[in-house]
């Protein structure tokens, strides 16, 4: 049923390198990177992360309820309250971070404000995390598979406990149910959702947890409400946690949990495996039985490592260990989301709330497409086309089920976060790159619906104005749907639709959508040189401060940025924009100014292709190399703060991965990669035999020139290249690119 | 599977009277009677009661959270927030009162603080209740069967809604889950328990609700927690109720509900049926399908009425309508608990938490035995021996499952409320009365265990002292386990065990337990004439105030009473007590003093047999008639306050029923009924052909003597009776008792 897993296991038997050794899962766990260092299988539904963002007083610098916090783990924090089994990596909104297992010792304490512990000796590698819990002298180790987690807690002698907290979590949604099926198995559900504080988007995740040893005692607990008056005098547990020893029936409530207590010998290890499903408890159990028939921690850990090696070894690089760590950790972060959603038996929740589907093909979820359509999916298309094919098929299936392609899809819910129509770009780009084993007609139909439907358009709510005016006017704009930003996303989507139309032989469609894509020009203000907000009458927004929005404050026209951040964001027509801005010299001046005046934001998506725009200016590609080198040095590193902010489900990491390889896709829907000097002396990309004609693509780069500002010269298969670009076609045919 | 239901339906075809017409379900709904006026099928698990004890400001004089409140309905209150489908009648502790259906009209309002309504035109009869909801101009009617309820809401034209609130309830336990199975069916569970604020006793009740019409829209809701800091700025529903329109997945939480909205025509009726189970949602559905295959309100209502007639018609009385109302309402209240627990398919939760049993015989629950062993079970044994047989069998099954007979059993949980070992008395008494179709050896074994086990004795925790000293010493007594009260209950249990031993041919056991039963004499203090607390050394409690405890304040030695209330409570040896107190004249003086000094409490159990003790004094039985007449007049009536306080699952009502018949069983385990003047000119008891040799027992009483203080003379089948008693044997043989 699971082609992906099967393929990985086969591949892992090959003799490829083992680049997972270079991954440092702590990168991104500070500086709001929002990655987690926990056990993570590639593109897996389950993961097991240390959870250290609740309570803890001064031990936790960042507390989840004290701020907008989207992180289950923060490197600066010290108070751990468990290991969560459903986690998002590099997202900006709180959700998931639920199903928390915590080992403790001594008398039972069920209040996370009390039972948390500091920790030491943290170790993390792909598929594995461990730490010593100082308060309890317990060694906690976790590993995971696609849909299950496994924890091994090594206890001292005496009373030892394992708690499963269904109340605590990163999500702002509440509610859970659980039931002890036997004294070694508990099943239940946990509500999650309200992602980005969107109230509508909620659903339960189901789980089954199984324990390697029969407990001495077990039970459940619930936080009781605050009673008043005479009831407060009588009730035993008022606004406090009530234990129910031995309780075996269904328990439900906002804040509940389950516990077991054991008599352990010195250094006795107890393992807990937990399977999850978004369909049912039965499926969670089947997932657990399928992926973990026994309790074999070391075996599962090695399987995860091999799965990572199989993916990471598709790219071989020559460079320092530090460089390899940055690169392979970036690839690692790019291979976490989208992730599998379907159960081992093929079941998955249909998009929306209409029931359960079943498919033999992998169904993916967690599409942060406003971020990832820019580079993550092009990266996957190049390196892991079989994964990208599954992701495209999943997106098309969502459209079949719900009528709409995804925008920010989370566990079958369309959360509507951010703007634009990024799935059109994501899918068209994949098709153009050669990934065509999906229902392109259905995809095209869904794209056209988004492009054309005027009313009740889920993806392009601004269509009534956009289709009439050729841009989104600033008039009625809300604080988080910038008119210029939205317009630019629509233009790019229309460009991609035009390219797909062309590929499908729909010339008229192509012409129509291409014309739309070039309407960006109507937003170009020659006076300021900016893409400037315009009202319905065609008047420029006045007054207008191009710097407003630089610190994420609301700025009319722009979302998560200012006019500078958006001024070059027409990646499908950079040459046209160069002309609008007055030609190459003027463009160069403005491009440099963007960086030099601090109006380039490495941490957010709209401008992340700007360093590569120098390649469009003759003789200036060395500036790309320099900017990229500077940006890597300034914003990335082998330490917890080594990402320039939120990883945006791998988008920042993908920027780093491409940048270190010396190639960057200029735009979704365009098959050019900008060329610049890689971080490595040699790169070897093993191409997918299933999708691409070439076997491998090699980039050679003399190490000594790494820090030089000398303009590069490129040869492809021995022939000199006029412009600093190669096409996707060039790469997938295989060959050697030399950087001189 | 359900012999009871089947039998009733057959019987209801007979031509018996139809005495359900005299029942006034509002009796006991004020003065803390704790009965409810809702739709109630005999000894049914489900019932549908108006719920008017939540919120409402000044409209509700008594609010459930403002006091110790065990009532779902209080006649003085005016703000109704729904109809609850699981209700206890005449209990002193809050529990159940859950699964609340509420019809509303207009825009959806999900907050019970807002959506409640005043009401008018209340009507209630056995199996039926209706009222007009003033705020909405909705007529609400409810009826019920053994395990299901049915509501018919007649709406005005416009938007009409039905709410199912799983948060609100009388119980102090919280937590629920629900799921829309189709747009006309919702299933789920609701936690209940913490009965009498006993924290351990919780469990879910499962339900399936089905609606007669497809809604226009439907959804669920949840009360969201209070968020703080930046989260409070972002979250849409902070400490408020969040609707989830169209949500079809599992929802769980502390405070949740489901709603439907309809477009209704003027006077359009929508019906909602709801089945419950303590085993599973599947069983709740099967119960619903079995007992309500369609939506037939009037049919179900008539079935309930016929079931009541079949039971109530077993006693025919001649008297005023007012007297009939008091009597049949009393019988009605005595036929609510214990009630059926098992599902239509025979499943029931095993006693304790060990799983599910299945039986072809009826399994009963809600045993408030400290109350009911005194008179309710003797009444059932006399009038409804087939019910009592099921109740005895259920109690014995509980002992087989859990090791212990019940004391205060609630839905399979032993809540341990009150003191003593009342099941021994309840079962032995039934056996002696001729109900013997149960496993008496198992019962006897369980009784002996309770009588003999010294440590960890669930029923008789005071055994270590009791068995050593012959009484429970006052030394270590807690505030709610009076040493004298507990001793007296043990004596009575031992007496019953002795009587059963004798019946089973166990002479040695008989002698041993009879000797124990007479140990009450060691607590008799000749100086005060009281049964007085004594410490382990044998010293009387000093100082000692026999009046202390009169107002339910804690009194050392006594529970829910004072020394006066307990001073004659050796019903198995009243002649012996008479001697201890100095002979008949002294006894008469003290007995009169009890009443005349206000130390008789009509509202509580320990002393309710005292009015009948005059019968033990030669020539004084007319005082019994007078006391009974006075007590009925003072404490009972055809109005909401017409019970002398909490009905104690029918114990007060049973007192009234026996008292109006002119016979009262002197003690569990004793086959004598005290005789006195009935309220009726004629009584005809139709005896059970299955259990008893006689066909009917008739009591004739000339009306003109009702208010006379003239000593009565009694003849049985024409022969004069020496002492004012008849035996159970006399009655069940059939015959005529004349009161002259």
GROMACS .gro file of N, CA and C in nm, chain A residues 64-69 94 170 172-177 189-191 194 196-204 206 222-225 227-231 234-237 242-256 278 281 349 352-354 480, chain B residues 64-69 94 170 172-177 189-191 194 196-204 206 222-225 227-231 234-237 242-256 278 281 349 352-354 480:
model
  378
   64UNK      N    1   0.440   2.903   2.571
   64UNK     CA    2   0.350   2.898   2.456
   64UNK      C    3   0.229   2.988   2.472
   65UNK      N    4   0.181   3.006   2.595
   65UNK     CA    5   0.060   3.084   2.613
   65UNK      C    6   0.088   3.232   2.637
   66UNK      N    7   0.215   3.268   2.641
   66UNK     CA    8   0.250   3.407   2.667
   66UNK      C    9   0.268   3.485   2.538
   67UNK      N   10   0.263   3.418   2.426
   67UNK     CA   11   0.293   3.485   2.299
   67UNK      C   12   0.231   3.407   2.185
   68UNK      N   13   0.239   3.462   2.067
   68UNK     CA   14   0.207   3.385   1.945
   68UNK      C   15   0.323   3.290   1.926
   69UNK      N   16   0.303   3.165   1.952
   69UNK     CA   17   0.414   3.069   1.948
   69UNK      C   18   0.376   2.948   1.867
   94UNK      N   19   0.045   2.841   1.568
   94UNK     CA   20   0.039   2.730   1.662
   94UNK      C   21  -0.065   2.626   1.621
  170UNK      N   22   0.038   2.224   2.176
  170UNK     CA   23   0.065   2.355   2.116
  170UNK      C   24  -0.063   2.413   2.056
  172UNK      N   25  -0.432   2.547   1.994
  172UNK     CA   26  -0.522   2.619   2.082
  172UNK      C   27  -0.657   2.551   2.094
  173UNK      N   28  -0.677   2.445   2.018
  173UNK     CA   29  -0.802   2.372   2.029
  173UNK      C   30  -0.792   2.277   2.148
  174UNK      N   31  -0.906   2.246   2.207
  174UNK     CA   32  -0.907   2.159   2.324
  174UNK      C   33  -1.004   2.043   2.302
  175UNK      N   34  -0.996   1.945   2.388
  175UNK     CA   35  -1.090   1.835   2.384
  175UNK      C   36  -1.021   1.705   2.347
  176UNK      N   37  -1.052   1.601   2.423
  176UNK     CA   38  -0.990   1.472   2.398
  176UNK      C   39  -1.078   1.363   2.456
  177UNK      N   40  -1.052   1.243   2.411
  177UNK     CA   41  -1.117   1.125   2.469
  177UNK      C   42  -1.014   1.015   2.475
  189UNK      N   43  -0.853   1.009   2.125
  189UNK     CA   44  -0.851   1.114   2.024
  189UNK      C   45  -0.816   1.246   2.090
  190UNK      N   46  -0.763   1.336   2.011
  190UNK     CA   47  -0.727   1.469   2.062
  190UNK      C   48  -0.768   1.570   1.956
  191UNK      N   49  -0.847   1.669   1.994
  191UNK     CA   50  -0.885   1.774   1.901
  191UNK      C   51  -0.763   1.862   1.872
  194UNK      N   52  -0.779   2.529   1.487
  194UNK     CA   53  -0.771   2.675   1.507
  194UNK      C   54  -0.633   2.723   1.464
  196UNK      N   55  -0.352   2.919   1.303
  196UNK     CA   56  -0.349   3.065   1.280
  196UNK      C   57  -0.473   3.131   1.339
  197UNK      N   58  -0.525   3.070   1.444
  197UNK     CA   59  -0.643   3.124   1.512
  197UNK      C   60  -0.764   3.129   1.419
  198UNK      N   61  -0.766   3.039   1.320
  198UNK     CA   62  -0.885   3.025   1.236
  198UNK      C   63  -0.979   2.930   1.307
  199UNK      N   64  -1.088   2.979   1.352
  199UNK     CA   65  -1.172   2.902   1.442
  199UNK      C   66  -1.234   2.779   1.378
  200UNK      N   67  -1.255   2.783   1.248
  200UNK     CA   68  -1.335   2.679   1.185
  200UNK      C   69  -1.260   2.547   1.173
  201UNK      N   70  -1.128   2.557   1.165
  201UNK     CA   71  -1.051   2.442   1.121
  201UNK      C   72  -1.012   2.354   1.238
  202UNK      N   73  -1.095   2.257   1.267
  202UNK     CA   74  -1.065   2.166   1.378
  202UNK      C   75  -1.098   2.023   1.335
  203UNK      N   76  -1.033   1.932   1.399
  203UNK     CA   77  -1.063   1.791   1.381
  203UNK      C   78  -0.987   1.711   1.485
  204UNK      N   79  -1.029   1.586   1.503
  204UNK     CA   80  -0.955   1.502   1.597
  204UNK      C   81  -0.843   1.425   1.530
  206UNK      N   82  -0.658   1.066   1.598
  206UNK     CA   83  -0.680   0.944   1.675
  206UNK      C   84  -0.545   0.878   1.706
  222UNK      N   85  -0.833   1.389   3.491
  222UNK     CA   86  -0.902   1.502   3.428
  222UNK      C   87  -0.887   1.625   3.515
  223UNK      N   88  -0.862   1.735   3.448
  223UNK     CA   89  -0.865   1.863   3.519
  223UNK      C   90  -1.010   1.900   3.541
  224UNK      N   91  -1.046   1.917   3.669
  224UNK     CA   92  -1.184   1.948   3.702
  224UNK      C   93  -1.206   2.099   3.698
  225UNK      N   94  -1.329   2.140   3.667
  225UNK     CA   95  -1.357   2.284   3.658
  225UNK      C   96  -1.353   2.351   3.796
  227UNK      N   97  -1.535   2.499   4.083
  227UNK     CA   98  -1.668   2.498   4.144
  227UNK      C   99  -1.677   2.614   4.242
  228UNK      N  100  -1.800   2.655   4.268
  228UNK     CA  101  -1.819   2.768   4.358
  228UNK      C  102  -1.922   2.734   4.464
  229UNK      N  103  -1.937   2.825   4.556
  229UNK     CA  104  -2.039   2.813   4.659
  229UNK      C  105  -2.024   2.683   4.736
  230UNK      N  106  -2.138   2.623   4.773
  230UNK     CA  107  -2.131   2.504   4.857
  230UNK      C  108  -2.064   2.388   4.784
  231UNK      N  109  -2.075   2.388   4.651
  231UNK     CA  110  -2.010   2.280   4.576
  231UNK      C  111  -1.859   2.281   4.597
  234UNK      N  112  -1.764   2.087   4.890
  234UNK     CA  113  -1.784   1.942   4.887
  234UNK      C  114  -1.699   1.870   4.783
  235UNK      N  115  -1.675   1.937   4.673
  235UNK     CA  116  -1.609   1.865   4.564
  235UNK      C  117  -1.464   1.836   4.603
  236UNK      N  118  -1.418   1.719   4.568
  236UNK     CA  119  -1.283   1.680   4.608
  236UNK      C  120  -1.175   1.746   4.526
  237UNK      N  121  -1.204   1.768   4.399
  237UNK     CA  122  -1.104   1.824   4.308
  237UNK      C  123  -1.164   1.946   4.242
  242UNK      N  124  -0.784   1.558   3.879
  242UNK     CA  125  -0.842   1.447   3.952
  242UNK      C  126  -0.796   1.315   3.890
  243UNK      N  127  -0.737   1.228   3.968
  243UNK     CA  128  -0.697   1.097   3.916
  243UNK      C  129  -0.813   0.998   3.927
  244UNK      N  130  -0.821   0.908   3.832
  244UNK     CA  131  -0.920   0.800   3.835
  244UNK      C  132  -0.842   0.669   3.825
  245UNK      N  133  -0.793   0.617   3.936
  245UNK     CA  134  -0.713   0.495   3.929
  245UNK      C  135  -0.795   0.378   3.875
  246UNK      N  136  -0.736   0.304   3.786
  246UNK     CA  137  -0.800   0.182   3.736
  246UNK      C  138  -0.917   0.204   3.641
  247UNK      N  139  -0.946   0.329   3.611
  247UNK     CA  140  -1.062   0.358   3.525
  247UNK      C  141  -1.039   0.303   3.385
  248UNK      N  142  -1.135   0.227   3.335
  248UNK     CA  143  -1.118   0.159   3.207
  248UNK      C  144  -1.223   0.198   3.103
  249UNK      N  145  -1.309   0.290   3.138
  249UNK     CA  146  -1.415   0.324   3.042
  249UNK      C  147  -1.375   0.447   2.961
  250UNK      N  148  -1.464   0.486   2.872
  250UNK     CA  149  -1.439   0.605   2.792
  250UNK      C  150  -1.433   0.727   2.882
  251UNK      N  151  -1.331   0.808   2.864
  251UNK     CA  152  -1.320   0.936   2.935
  251UNK      C  153  -1.309   1.046   2.831
  252UNK      N  154  -1.381   1.154   2.851
  252UNK     CA  155  -1.367   1.266   2.758
  252UNK      C  156  -1.365   1.396   2.836
  253UNK      N  157  -1.309   1.498   2.776
  253UNK     CA  158  -1.301   1.627   2.844
  253UNK      C  159  -1.198   1.717   2.779
  254UNK      N  160  -1.189   1.837   2.832
  254UNK     CA  161  -1.095   1.934   2.777
  254UNK      C  162  -0.951   1.900   2.811
  255UNK      N  163  -0.931   1.849   2.930
  255UNK     CA  164  -0.794   1.840   2.980
  255UNK      C  165  -0.781   1.707   3.055
  256UNK      N  166  -0.745   1.603   2.981
  256UNK     CA  167  -0.743   1.468   3.038
  256UNK      C  168  -0.610   1.400   3.006
  278UNK      N  169  -0.568   1.012   1.113
  278UNK     CA  170  -0.672   1.114   1.106
  278UNK      C  171  -0.806   1.055   1.064
  281UNK      N  172  -0.952   0.536   1.530
  281UNK     CA  173  -0.866   0.465   1.623
  281UNK      C  174  -0.826   0.329   1.568
  349UNK      N  175  -0.863   1.122   0.539
  349UNK     CA  176  -0.981   1.209   0.545
  349UNK      C  177  -0.992   1.288   0.416
  352UNK      N  178  -1.201   1.871   0.319
  352UNK     CA  179  -1.327   1.918   0.370
  352UNK      C  180  -1.370   1.824   0.481
  353UNK      N  181  -1.498   1.803   0.496
  353UNK     CA  182  -1.541   1.719   0.608
  353UNK      C  183  -1.634   1.608   0.562
  354UNK      N  184  -1.618   1.564   0.440
  354UNK     CA  185  -1.719   1.475   0.385
  354UNK      C  186  -1.695   1.328   0.406
  480UNK      N  187  -0.459   4.180   0.631
  480UNK     CA  188  -0.369   4.069   0.595
  480UNK      C  189  -0.394   4.017   0.454
  804UNK      N  190  -2.863   2.535   4.044
  804UNK     CA  191  -2.794   2.410   4.080
  804UNK      C  192  -2.653   2.433   4.133
  805UNK      N  193  -2.586   2.537   4.086
  805UNK     CA  194  -2.448   2.557   4.128
  805UNK      C  195  -2.436   2.646   4.251
  806UNK      N  196  -2.550   2.693   4.298
  806UNK     CA  197  -2.545   2.782   4.413
  806UNK      C  198  -2.563   2.706   4.544
  807UNK      N  199  -2.591   2.578   4.536
  807UNK     CA  200  -2.622   2.503   4.657
  807UNK      C  201  -2.598   2.354   4.631
  808UNK      N  202  -2.610   2.275   4.734
  808UNK     CA  203  -2.614   2.129   4.718
  808UNK      C  204  -2.752   2.099   4.661
  809UNK      N  205  -2.759   2.067   4.536
  809UNK     CA  206  -2.888   2.049   4.471
  809UNK      C  207  -2.892   1.919   4.395
  834UNK      N  208  -2.644   1.535   4.386
  834UNK     CA  209  -2.651   1.570   4.245
  834UNK      C  210  -2.583   1.465   4.157
  910UNK      N  211  -2.697   1.812   3.568
  910UNK     CA  212  -2.701   1.819   3.713
  910UNK      C  213  -2.573   1.762   3.773
  912UNK      N  214  -2.197   1.676   3.865
  912UNK     CA  215  -2.079   1.762   3.875
  912UNK      C  216  -1.965   1.712   3.789
  913UNK      N  217  -1.982   1.597   3.728
  913UNK     CA  218  -1.878   1.547   3.640
  913UNK      C  219  -1.892   1.615   3.503
  914UNK      N  220  -1.784   1.628   3.432
  914UNK     CA  221  -1.786   1.695   3.302
  914UNK      C  222  -1.724   1.605   3.197
  915UNK      N  223  -1.742   1.642   3.072
  915UNK     CA  224  -1.679   1.571   2.963
  915UNK      C  225  -1.781   1.501   2.876
  916UNK      N  226  -1.764   1.518   2.747
  916UNK     CA  227  -1.859   1.457   2.653
  916UNK      C  228  -1.791   1.442   2.518
  917UNK      N  229  -1.851   1.358   2.436
  917UNK     CA  230  -1.808   1.345   2.298
  917UNK      C  231  -1.931   1.329   2.213
  929UNK      N  232  -2.141   1.055   2.390
  929UNK     CA  233  -2.132   1.011   2.529
  929UNK      C  234  -2.124   1.132   2.620
  930UNK      N  235  -2.166   1.112   2.743
  930UNK     CA  236  -2.161   1.219   2.842
  930UNK      C  237  -2.113   1.159   2.973
  931UNK      N  238  -2.008   1.216   3.031
  931UNK     CA  239  -1.960   1.168   3.159
  931UNK      C  240  -2.060   1.207   3.268
  934UNK      N  241  -1.940   1.140   4.026
  934UNK     CA  242  -1.911   1.220   4.145
  934UNK      C  243  -2.037   1.235   4.229
  936UNK      N  244  -2.285   1.240   4.517
  936UNK     CA  245  -2.255   1.281   4.655
  936UNK      C  246  -2.112   1.331   4.668
  937UNK      N  247  -2.062   1.388   4.558
  937UNK     CA  248  -1.926   1.441   4.557
  937UNK      C  249  -1.822   1.333   4.587
  938UNK      N  250  -1.856   1.208   4.553
  938UNK     CA  251  -1.758   1.100   4.561
  938UNK      C  252  -1.680   1.101   4.430
  939UNK      N  253  -1.557   1.136   4.437
  939UNK     CA  254  -1.482   1.163   4.316
  939UNK      C  255  -1.459   1.042   4.227
  940UNK      N  256  -1.458   0.924   4.288
  940UNK     CA  257  -1.416   0.807   4.212
  940UNK      C  258  -1.521   0.759   4.114
  941UNK      N  259  -1.646   0.786   4.145
  941UNK     CA  260  -1.753   0.717   4.075
  941UNK      C  261  -1.795   0.793   3.950
  942UNK      N  262  -1.733   0.761   3.840
  942UNK     CA  263  -1.769   0.827   3.714
  942UNK      C  264  -1.778   0.723   3.604
  943UNK      N  265  -1.853   0.757   3.503
  943UNK     CA  266  -1.861   0.675   3.384
  943UNK      C  267  -1.938   0.750   3.276
  944UNK      N  268  -1.926   0.706   3.153
  944UNK     CA  269  -2.002   0.771   3.046
  944UNK      C  270  -2.138   0.706   3.027
  946UNK      N  271  -2.390   0.660   2.709
  946UNK     CA  272  -2.387   0.673   2.564
  946UNK      C  273  -2.528   0.704   2.513
  962UNK      N  274  -1.868   2.421   2.108
  962UNK     CA  275  -1.785   2.396   2.226
  962UNK      C  276  -1.757   2.526   2.297
  963UNK      N  277  -1.764   2.519   2.428
  963UNK     CA  278  -1.721   2.634   2.509
  963UNK      C  279  -1.569   2.635   2.509
  964UNK      N  280  -1.512   2.746   2.460
  964UNK     CA  281  -1.367   2.755   2.453
  964UNK      C  282  -1.312   2.808   2.585
  965UNK      N  283  -1.189   2.769   2.616
  965UNK     CA  284  -1.130   2.815   2.743
  965UNK      C  285  -1.097   2.964   2.739
  967UNK      N  286  -0.844   3.237   2.713
  967UNK     CA  287  -0.707   3.259   2.665
  967UNK      C  288  -0.656   3.390   2.722
  968UNK      N  289  -0.526   3.400   2.728
  968UNK     CA  290  -0.467   3.522   2.783
  968UNK      C  291  -0.359   3.575   2.691
  969UNK      N  292  -0.310   3.690   2.725
  969UNK     CA  293  -0.198   3.752   2.655
  969UNK      C  294  -0.232   3.770   2.506
  970UNK      N  295  -0.132   3.748   2.421
  970UNK     CA  296  -0.154   3.776   2.279
  970UNK      C  297  -0.256   3.679   2.221
  971UNK      N  298  -0.266   3.560   2.280
  971UNK     CA  299  -0.364   3.465   2.229
  971UNK      C  300  -0.506   3.520   2.242
  974UNK      N  301  -0.600   3.720   1.951
  974UNK     CA  302  -0.615   3.653   1.823
  974UNK      C  303  -0.728   3.553   1.818
  975UNK      N  304  -0.753   3.489   1.931
  975UNK     CA  305  -0.850   3.379   1.927
  975UNK      C  306  -0.990   3.436   1.905
  976UNK      N  307  -1.068   3.368   1.825
  976UNK     CA  308  -1.199   3.421   1.793
  976UNK      C  309  -1.301   3.400   1.904
  977UNK      N  310  -1.288   3.291   1.974
  977UNK     CA  311  -1.385   3.258   2.080
  977UNK      C  312  -1.308   3.235   2.209
  982UNK      N  313  -1.818   2.844   2.088
  982UNK     CA  314  -1.778   2.848   1.948
  982UNK      C  315  -1.862   2.751   1.867
  983UNK      N  316  -1.928   2.798   1.765
  983UNK     CA  317  -2.004   2.706   1.679
  983UNK      C  318  -1.915   2.646   1.569
  984UNK      N  319  -1.943   2.524   1.532
  984UNK     CA  320  -1.873   2.459   1.421
  984UNK      C  321  -1.980   2.414   1.322
  985UNK      N  322  -2.022   2.502   1.235
  985UNK     CA  323  -2.130   2.464   1.142
  985UNK      C  324  -2.086   2.348   1.052
  986UNK      N  325  -2.175   2.252   1.036
  986UNK     CA  326  -2.149   2.144   0.942
  986UNK      C  327  -2.046   2.043   0.987
  987UNK      N  328  -1.992   2.061   1.106
  987UNK     CA  329  -1.886   1.971   1.153
  987UNK      C  330  -1.942   1.830   1.173
  988UNK      N  331  -1.875   1.732   1.114
  988UNK     CA  332  -1.926   1.595   1.116
  988UNK      C  333  -1.831   1.495   1.181
  989UNK      N  334  -1.721   1.543   1.233
  989UNK     CA  335  -1.626   1.449   1.291
  989UNK      C  336  -1.647   1.436   1.441
  990UNK      N  337  -1.566   1.355   1.502
  990UNK     CA  338  -1.574   1.339   1.648
  990UNK      C  339  -1.537   1.470   1.715
  991UNK      N  340  -1.619   1.511   1.808
  991UNK     CA  341  -1.589   1.629   1.890
  991UNK      C  342  -1.589   1.585   2.035
  992UNK      N  343  -1.492   1.631   2.111
  992UNK     CA  344  -1.493   1.600   2.254
  992UNK      C  345  -1.452   1.722   2.333
  993UNK      N  346  -1.492   1.726   2.457
  993UNK     CA  347  -1.459   1.840   2.540
  993UNK      C  348  -1.544   1.844   2.665
  994UNK      N  349  -1.517   1.944   2.747
  994UNK     CA  350  -1.592   1.957   2.873
  994UNK      C  351  -1.734   2.007   2.848
  995UNK      N  352  -1.748   2.095   2.753
  995UNK     CA  353  -1.875   2.168   2.740
  995UNK      C  354  -1.908   2.182   2.593
  996UNK      N  355  -1.977   2.081   2.541
  996UNK     CA  356  -2.003   2.076   2.397
  996UNK      C  357  -2.151   2.050   2.372
 1018UNK      N  358  -2.560   0.232   2.895
 1018UNK     CA  359  -2.437   0.243   2.972
 1018UNK      C  360  -2.329   0.150   2.919
 1021UNK      N  361  -2.244   0.313   2.229
 1021UNK     CA  362  -2.330   0.385   2.137
 1021UNK      C  363  -2.408   0.290   2.049
 1089UNK      N  364  -2.334  -0.298   3.206
 1089UNK     CA  365  -2.199  -0.284   3.262
 1089UNK      C  366  -2.188  -0.368   3.389
 1092UNK      N  367  -1.863  -0.261   3.914
 1092UNK     CA  368  -1.723  -0.226   3.913
 1092UNK      C  369  -1.690  -0.177   3.773
 1093UNK      N  370  -1.569  -0.201   3.726
 1093UNK     CA  371  -1.533  -0.149   3.594
 1093UNK      C  372  -1.477  -0.257   3.504
 1094UNK      N  373  -1.519  -0.379   3.525
 1094UNK     CA  374  -1.450  -0.489   3.458
 1094UNK      C  375  -1.506  -0.526   3.322
 1220UNK      N  376  -1.969   1.144   5.910
 1220UNK     CA  377  -2.087   1.089   5.843
 1220UNK      C  378  -2.097   0.938   5.858
   0.00000   0.00000   0.00000
